[in-house]
Amino acid sequence: MAESKQTTDFEGSLKRLEALVSEMEKGDLSIEEALKSFEEGISLTRECQNILQSAEQKVVMLTEQSGELVEQPFNESEQT
């Protein structure tokens, strides 16, 4: 259940970050609004990085075999 919440948090944070970037790219924000959006974006980026790092640690733990850690690089092409 915690994993599902973490996924939801990651996806929600990523969507919000994308929305902030889009708003800032338009150039219609005042300097104060842009700064506030930038600060929120930095916070969301750190949150997403922490979630990804936690997921990476879980993957490493799950790939441990026979008492030895077997590290394998993530291959995006295998996901599709």
CSV table of N, CA, C and O in Angstrom, one decimal:
chain,number,residue,atom,x,y,z
A,1,MET,N,0.8,-1.2,0.0
A,1,MET,CA,0.0,0.0,0.0
A,1,MET,C,0.9,1.3,0.0
A,1,MET,O,0.6,2.2,-0.7
A,2,ALA,N,2.0,1.3,0.8
A,2,ALA,CA,2.9,2.4,0.8
A,2,ALA,C,3.5,2.6,-0.6
A,2,ALA,O,3.7,3.8,-1.0
A,3,GLU,N,3.8,1.5,-1.3
A,3,GLU,CA,4.4,1.6,-2.6
A,3,GLU,C,3.4,2.3,-3.6
A,3,GLU,O,3.8,3.1,-4.4
A,4,SER,N,2.1,2.0,-3.5
A,4,SER,CA,1.1,2.6,-4.3
A,4,SER,C,1.0,4.1,-4.0
A,4,SER,O,0.9,4.9,-5.0
A,5,LYS,N,1.1,4.5,-2.8
A,5,LYS,CA,1.0,5.9,-2.4
A,5,LYS,C,2.2,6.6,-2.9
A,5,LYS,O,2.1,7.7,-3.4
A,6,GLN,N,3.4,6.0,-2.8
A,6,GLN,CA,4.6,6.6,-3.3
A,6,GLN,C,4.6,6.8,-4.8
A,6,GLN,O,5.0,7.8,-5.3
A,7,THR,N,4.0,5.8,-5.5
A,7,THR,CA,3.8,6.0,-7.0
A,7,THR,C,2.9,7.1,-7.3
A,7,THR,O,3.2,7.9,-8.2
A,8,THR,N,1.8,7.2,-6.6
A,8,THR,CA,0.8,8.3,-6.8
A,8,THR,C,1.5,9.6,-6.5
A,8,THR,O,1.3,10.6,-7.2
A,9,ASP,N,2.3,9.7,-5.4
A,9,ASP,CA,2.9,10.9,-5.0
A,9,ASP,C,3.9,11.3,-6.1
A,9,ASP,O,4.0,12.5,-6.5
A,10,PHE,N,4.7,10.3,-6.7
A,10,PHE,CA,5.6,10.6,-7.7
A,10,PHE,C,5.0,11.1,-8.9
A,10,PHE,O,5.4,12.2,-9.5
A,11,GLU,N,3.9,10.4,-9.4
A,11,GLU,CA,3.2,10.9,-10.6
A,11,GLU,C,2.6,12.2,-10.4
A,11,GLU,O,2.6,13.1,-11.3
A,12,GLY,N,2.0,12.5,-9.3
A,12,GLY,CA,1.4,13.8,-9.0
A,12,GLY,C,2.4,14.9,-9.0
A,12,GLY,O,2.2,16.0,-9.5
A,13,SER,N,3.5,14.6,-8.3
A,13,SER,CA,4.6,15.6,-8.2
A,13,SER,C,5.2,15.9,-9.6
A,13,SER,O,5.4,17.0,-10.0
A,14,LEU,N,5.3,14.8,-10.4
A,14,LEU,CA,5.9,15.0,-11.8
A,14,LEU,C,4.9,15.8,-12.6
A,14,LEU,O,5.3,16.8,-13.4
A,15,LYS,N,3.6,15.5,-12.5
A,15,LYS,CA,2.6,16.3,-13.3
A,15,LYS,C,2.6,17.8,-12.9
A,15,LYS,O,2.5,18.7,-13.7
A,16,ARG,N,2.7,18.0,-11.6
A,16,ARG,CA,2.7,19.4,-11.1
A,16,ARG,C,4.0,20.1,-11.6
A,16,ARG,O,3.9,21.3,-12.0
A,17,LEU,N,5.1,19.4,-11.5
A,17,LEU,CA,6.4,20.0,-12.0
A,17,LEU,C,6.3,20.3,-13.5
A,17,LEU,O,6.7,21.4,-13.9
A,18,GLU,N,5.7,19.5,-14.3
A,18,GLU,CA,5.5,19.7,-15.7
A,18,GLU,C,4.6,21.0,-15.9
A,18,GLU,O,4.8,21.8,-16.8
A,19,ALA,N,3.5,21.1,-15.1
A,19,ALA,CA,2.6,22.2,-15.2
A,19,ALA,C,3.4,23.5,-14.9
A,19,ALA,O,3.2,24.5,-15.5
A,20,LEU,N,4.2,23.5,-13.8
A,20,LEU,CA,5.0,24.7,-13.4
A,20,LEU,C,5.9,25.1,-14.6
A,20,LEU,O,6.0,26.3,-14.9
A,21,VAL,N,6.6,24.1,-15.1
A,21,VAL,CA,7.5,24.4,-16.2
A,21,VAL,C,6.8,25.1,-17.4
A,21,VAL,O,7.2,26.1,-18.0
A,22,SER,N,5.6,24.5,-17.7
A,22,SER,CA,4.8,25.0,-18.8
A,22,SER,C,4.4,26.5,-18.5
A,22,SER,O,4.5,27.3,-19.4
A,23,GLU,N,3.9,26.7,-17.3
A,23,GLU,CA,3.5,28.1,-16.9
A,23,GLU,C,4.7,29.1,-17.0
A,23,GLU,O,4.6,30.2,-17.5
A,24,MET,N,5.9,28.6,-16.6
A,24,MET,CA,7.0,29.5,-16.6
A,24,MET,C,7.5,29.7,-18.0
A,24,MET,O,8.0,30.9,-18.3
A,25,GLU,N,7.4,28.7,-18.9
A,25,GLU,CA,7.9,28.9,-20.2
A,25,GLU,C,7.0,29.9,-21.0
A,25,GLU,O,7.5,30.5,-21.9
A,26,LYS,N,5.8,30.1,-20.6
A,26,LYS,CA,4.9,31.1,-21.3
A,26,LYS,C,5.4,32.5,-21.1
A,26,LYS,O,5.2,33.3,-21.9
A,27,GLY,N,6.0,32.7,-19.9
A,27,GLY,CA,6.6,34.0,-19.6
A,27,GLY,C,5.6,35.0,-19.2
A,27,GLY,O,5.8,36.2,-19.2
A,28,ASP,N,4.4,34.6,-18.8
A,28,ASP,CA,3.3,35.5,-18.3
A,28,ASP,C,3.3,35.8,-16.8
A,28,ASP,O,2.5,36.6,-16.3
A,29,LEU,N,4.2,35.1,-16.1
A,29,LEU,CA,4.2,35.2,-14.6
A,29,LEU,C,5.0,36.5,-14.2
A,29,LEU,O,6.0,36.9,-14.8
A,30,SER,N,4.6,37.1,-13.1
A,30,SER,CA,5.3,38.2,-12.5
A,30,SER,C,6.6,37.6,-11.9
A,30,SER,O,6.7,36.4,-11.7
A,31,ILE,N,7.5,38.4,-11.6
A,31,ILE,CA,8.8,37.9,-11.0
A,31,ILE,C,8.5,37.2,-9.7
A,31,ILE,O,9.1,36.2,-9.4
A,32,GLU,N,7.6,37.7,-8.9
A,32,GLU,CA,7.2,37.0,-7.7
A,32,GLU,C,6.6,35.6,-7.9
A,32,GLU,O,7.0,34.7,-7.2
A,33,GLU,N,5.7,35.6,-8.9
A,33,GLU,CA,5.1,34.3,-9.2
A,33,GLU,C,6.1,33.3,-9.8
A,33,GLU,O,6.0,32.1,-9.4
A,34,ALA,N,7.0,33.8,-10.6
A,34,ALA,CA,8.0,33.0,-11.2
A,34,ALA,C,8.9,32.4,-10.1
A,34,ALA,O,9.3,31.2,-10.2
A,35,LEU,N,9.3,33.3,-9.2
A,35,LEU,CA,10.2,32.8,-8.1
A,35,LEU,C,9.5,31.8,-7.3
A,35,LEU,O,10.1,30.7,-6.9
A,36,LYS,N,8.2,32.0,-6.9
A,36,LYS,CA,7.5,31.0,-6.1
A,36,LYS,C,7.3,29.7,-6.9
A,36,LYS,O,7.5,28.6,-6.3
A,37,SER,N,7.1,29.8,-8.2
A,37,SER,CA,7.0,28.6,-9.0
A,37,SER,C,8.3,27.8,-9.1
A,37,SER,O,8.4,26.6,-9.0
A,38,PHE,N,9.4,28.6,-9.2
A,38,PHE,CA,10.7,28.0,-9.2
A,38,PHE,C,11.0,27.3,-7.9
A,38,PHE,O,11.5,26.1,-7.9
A,39,GLU,N,10.7,27.9,-6.8
A,39,GLU,CA,11.0,27.3,-5.5
A,39,GLU,C,10.2,26.0,-5.4
A,39,GLU,O,10.7,25.0,-4.9
A,40,GLU,N,8.9,26.1,-5.8
A,40,GLU,CA,8.1,24.9,-5.7
A,40,GLU,C,8.6,23.8,-6.6
A,40,GLU,O,8.6,22.6,-6.3
A,41,GLY,N,9.1,24.2,-7.8
A,41,GLY,CA,9.7,23.2,-8.7
A,41,GLY,C,10.9,22.5,-8.2
A,41,GLY,O,11.1,21.3,-8.3
A,42,ILE,N,11.8,23.3,-7.5
A,42,ILE,CA,13.0,22.7,-6.9
A,42,ILE,C,12.5,21.7,-5.8
A,42,ILE,O,13.1,20.6,-5.7
A,43,SER,N,11.5,22.1,-5.0
A,43,SER,CA,11.1,21.2,-4.0
A,43,SER,C,10.5,19.9,-4.6
A,43,SER,O,10.8,18.8,-4.1
A,44,LEU,N,9.7,20.0,-5.6
A,44,LEU,CA,9.1,18.8,-6.3
A,44,LEU,C,10.2,18.0,-6.9
A,44,LEU,O,10.1,16.7,-6.9
A,45,THR,N,11.2,18.6,-7.5
A,45,THR,CA,12.4,17.9,-8.1
A,45,THR,C,13.1,17.0,-7.0
A,45,THR,O,13.4,15.8,-7.2
A,46,ARG,N,13.3,17.6,-5.9
A,46,ARG,CA,14.0,16.9,-4.8
A,46,ARG,C,13.1,15.7,-4.3
A,46,ARG,O,13.6,14.6,-4.0
A,47,GLU,N,11.8,16.0,-4.2
A,47,GLU,CA,10.9,14.9,-3.8
A,47,GLU,C,10.9,13.8,-4.8
A,47,GLU,O,11.0,12.6,-4.4
A,48,CYS,N,10.9,14.1,-6.0
A,48,CYS,CA,10.9,13.0,-7.1
A,48,CYS,C,12.2,12.3,-7.0
A,48,CYS,O,12.2,11.0,-7.2
A,49,GLN,N,13.3,13.0,-6.9
A,49,GLN,CA,14.6,12.3,-6.8
A,49,GLN,C,14.7,11.4,-5.6
A,49,GLN,O,15.2,10.3,-5.7
A,50,ASN,N,14.1,11.8,-4.5
A,50,ASN,CA,14.1,10.9,-3.3
A,50,ASN,C,13.3,9.7,-3.5
A,50,ASN,O,13.7,8.6,-3.1
A,51,ILE,N,12.2,9.8,-4.2
A,51,ILE,CA,11.3,8.7,-4.5
A,51,ILE,C,12.0,7.7,-5.4
A,51,ILE,O,12.0,6.5,-5.2
A,52,LEU,N,12.7,8.2,-6.4
A,52,LEU,CA,13.4,7.4,-7.4
A,52,LEU,C,14.6,6.7,-6.7
A,52,LEU,O,14.9,5.5,-7.0
A,53,GLN,N,15.3,7.4,-5.8
A,53,GLN,CA,16.4,6.8,-5.1
A,53,GLN,C,15.9,5.7,-4.2
A,53,GLN,O,16.6,4.6,-4.2
A,54,SER,N,14.8,5.9,-3.6
A,54,SER,CA,14.2,4.8,-2.7
A,54,SER,C,13.9,3.6,-3.6
A,54,SER,O,14.1,2.4,-3.2
A,55,ALA,N,13.3,3.8,-4.7
A,55,ALA,CA,12.9,2.7,-5.6
A,55,ALA,C,14.1,2.0,-6.1
A,55,ALA,O,14.1,0.8,-6.2
A,56,GLU,N,15.2,2.7,-6.4
A,56,GLU,CA,16.4,2.1,-6.9
A,56,GLU,C,17.0,1.2,-5.8
A,56,GLU,O,17.5,0.1,-6.0
A,57,GLN,N,17.0,1.7,-4.5
A,57,GLN,CA,17.5,0.9,-3.4
A,57,GLN,C,16.7,-0.4,-3.3
A,57,GLN,O,17.2,-1.5,-3.0
A,58,LYS,N,15.3,-0.3,-3.5
A,58,LYS,CA,14.5,-1.5,-3.4
A,58,LYS,C,14.9,-2.5,-4.5
A,58,LYS,O,14.9,-3.7,-4.3
A,59,VAL,N,15.1,-2.0,-5.7
A,59,VAL,CA,15.5,-2.9,-6.8
A,59,VAL,C,16.8,-3.6,-6.5
A,59,VAL,O,17.0,-4.8,-6.7
A,60,VAL,N,17.8,-2.8,-5.9
A,60,VAL,CA,19.1,-3.4,-5.6
A,60,VAL,C,18.9,-4.5,-4.6
A,60,VAL,O,19.4,-5.6,-4.7
A,61,MET,N,18.0,-4.3,-3.6
A,61,MET,CA,17.8,-5.3,-2.5
A,61,MET,C,17.1,-6.5,-3.1
A,61,MET,O,17.4,-7.7,-2.8
A,62,LEU,N,16.2,-6.3,-4.1
A,62,LEU,CA,15.5,-7.4,-4.7
A,62,LEU,C,16.3,-8.3,-5.6
A,62,LEU,O,16.0,-9.4,-5.9
A,63,THR,N,17.4,-7.7,-6.1
A,63,THR,CA,18.3,-8.4,-7.0
A,63,THR,C,19.4,-9.2,-6.3
A,63,THR,O,20.2,-9.8,-7.0
A,64,GLU,N,19.4,-9.1,-5.0
A,64,GLU,CA,20.4,-9.9,-4.3
A,64,GLU,C,20.1,-11.4,-4.4
A,64,GLU,O,19.0,-11.8,-4.1
A,65,GLN,N,21.1,-12.1,-4.8
A,65,GLN,CA,20.9,-13.5,-5.0
A,65,GLN,C,22.0,-14.3,-4.3
A,65,GLN,O,23.1,-14.0,-4.4
A,66,SER,N,21.6,-15.4,-3.6
A,66,SER,CA,22.5,-16.2,-2.9
A,66,SER,C,23.5,-15.5,-2.1
A,66,SER,O,24.7,-15.8,-2.0
A,67,GLY,N,23.0,-14.5,-1.4
A,67,GLY,CA,23.9,-13.7,-0.5
A,67,GLY,C,24.8,-12.7,-1.2
A,67,GLY,O,25.5,-12.0,-0.5
A,68,GLU,N,24.8,-12.7,-2.5
A,68,GLU,CA,25.6,-11.8,-3.3
A,68,GLU,C,24.8,-10.8,-4.0
A,68,GLU,O,23.7,-11.2,-4.6
A,69,LEU,N,25.2,-9.6,-4.1
A,69,LEU,CA,24.5,-8.6,-4.8
A,69,LEU,C,24.8,-8.7,-6.3
A,69,LEU,O,25.9,-8.6,-6.7
A,70,VAL,N,23.8,-8.8,-7.1
A,70,VAL,CA,23.9,-8.9,-8.5
A,70,VAL,C,23.3,-7.6,-9.1
A,70,VAL,O,22.1,-7.5,-9.2
A,71,GLU,N,24.2,-6.7,-9.4
A,71,GLU,CA,23.7,-5.4,-9.9
A,71,GLU,C,23.6,-5.5,-11.4
A,71,GLU,O,24.5,-5.9,-12.1
A,72,GLN,N,22.4,-5.1,-11.9
A,72,GLN,CA,22.2,-5.1,-13.4
A,72,GLN,C,21.7,-3.7,-13.7
A,72,GLN,O,20.8,-3.2,-13.1
A,73,PRO,N,22.2,-3.1,-14.8
A,73,PRO,CA,21.7,-1.8,-15.2
A,73,PRO,C,20.3,-1.9,-15.7
A,73,PRO,O,19.9,-2.9,-16.2
A,74,PHE,N,19.6,-0.9,-15.4
A,74,PHE,CA,18.2,-0.8,-15.8
A,74,PHE,C,18.2,-0.6,-17.3
A,74,PHE,O,18.8,0.3,-17.9
A,75,ASN,N,17.4,-1.4,-18.1
A,75,ASN,CA,17.3,-1.3,-19.5
A,75,ASN,C,15.9,-0.9,-19.9
A,75,ASN,O,15.0,-1.7,-19.8
A,76,GLU,N,15.7,0.4,-20.3
A,76,GLU,CA,14.4,0.9,-20.6
A,76,GLU,C,13.8,0.1,-21.8
A,76,GLU,O,12.6,0.0,-21.8
A,77,SER,N,14.5,-0.4,-22.7
A,77,SER,CA,14.0,-1.1,-23.9
A,77,SER,C,13.3,-2.4,-23.4
A,77,SER,O,12.4,-2.9,-24.1
A,78,GLU,N,13.6,-3.0,-22.3
A,78,GLU,CA,13.0,-4.2,-21.8
A,78,GLU,C,11.6,-3.9,-21.3
A,78,GLU,O,10.8,-4.8,-21.1
A,79,GLN,N,11.3,-2.6,-20.9
A,79,GLN,CA,10.1,-2.3,-20.3
A,79,GLN,C,9.0,-2.2,-21.4
A,79,GLN,O,7.8,-2.4,-21.1
A,80,THR,N,9.3,-1.9,-22.6
A,80,THR,CA,8.3,-1.7,-23.6
A,80,THR,C,7.9,-3.0,-24.3
A,80,THR,O,8.4,-4.0,-24.2
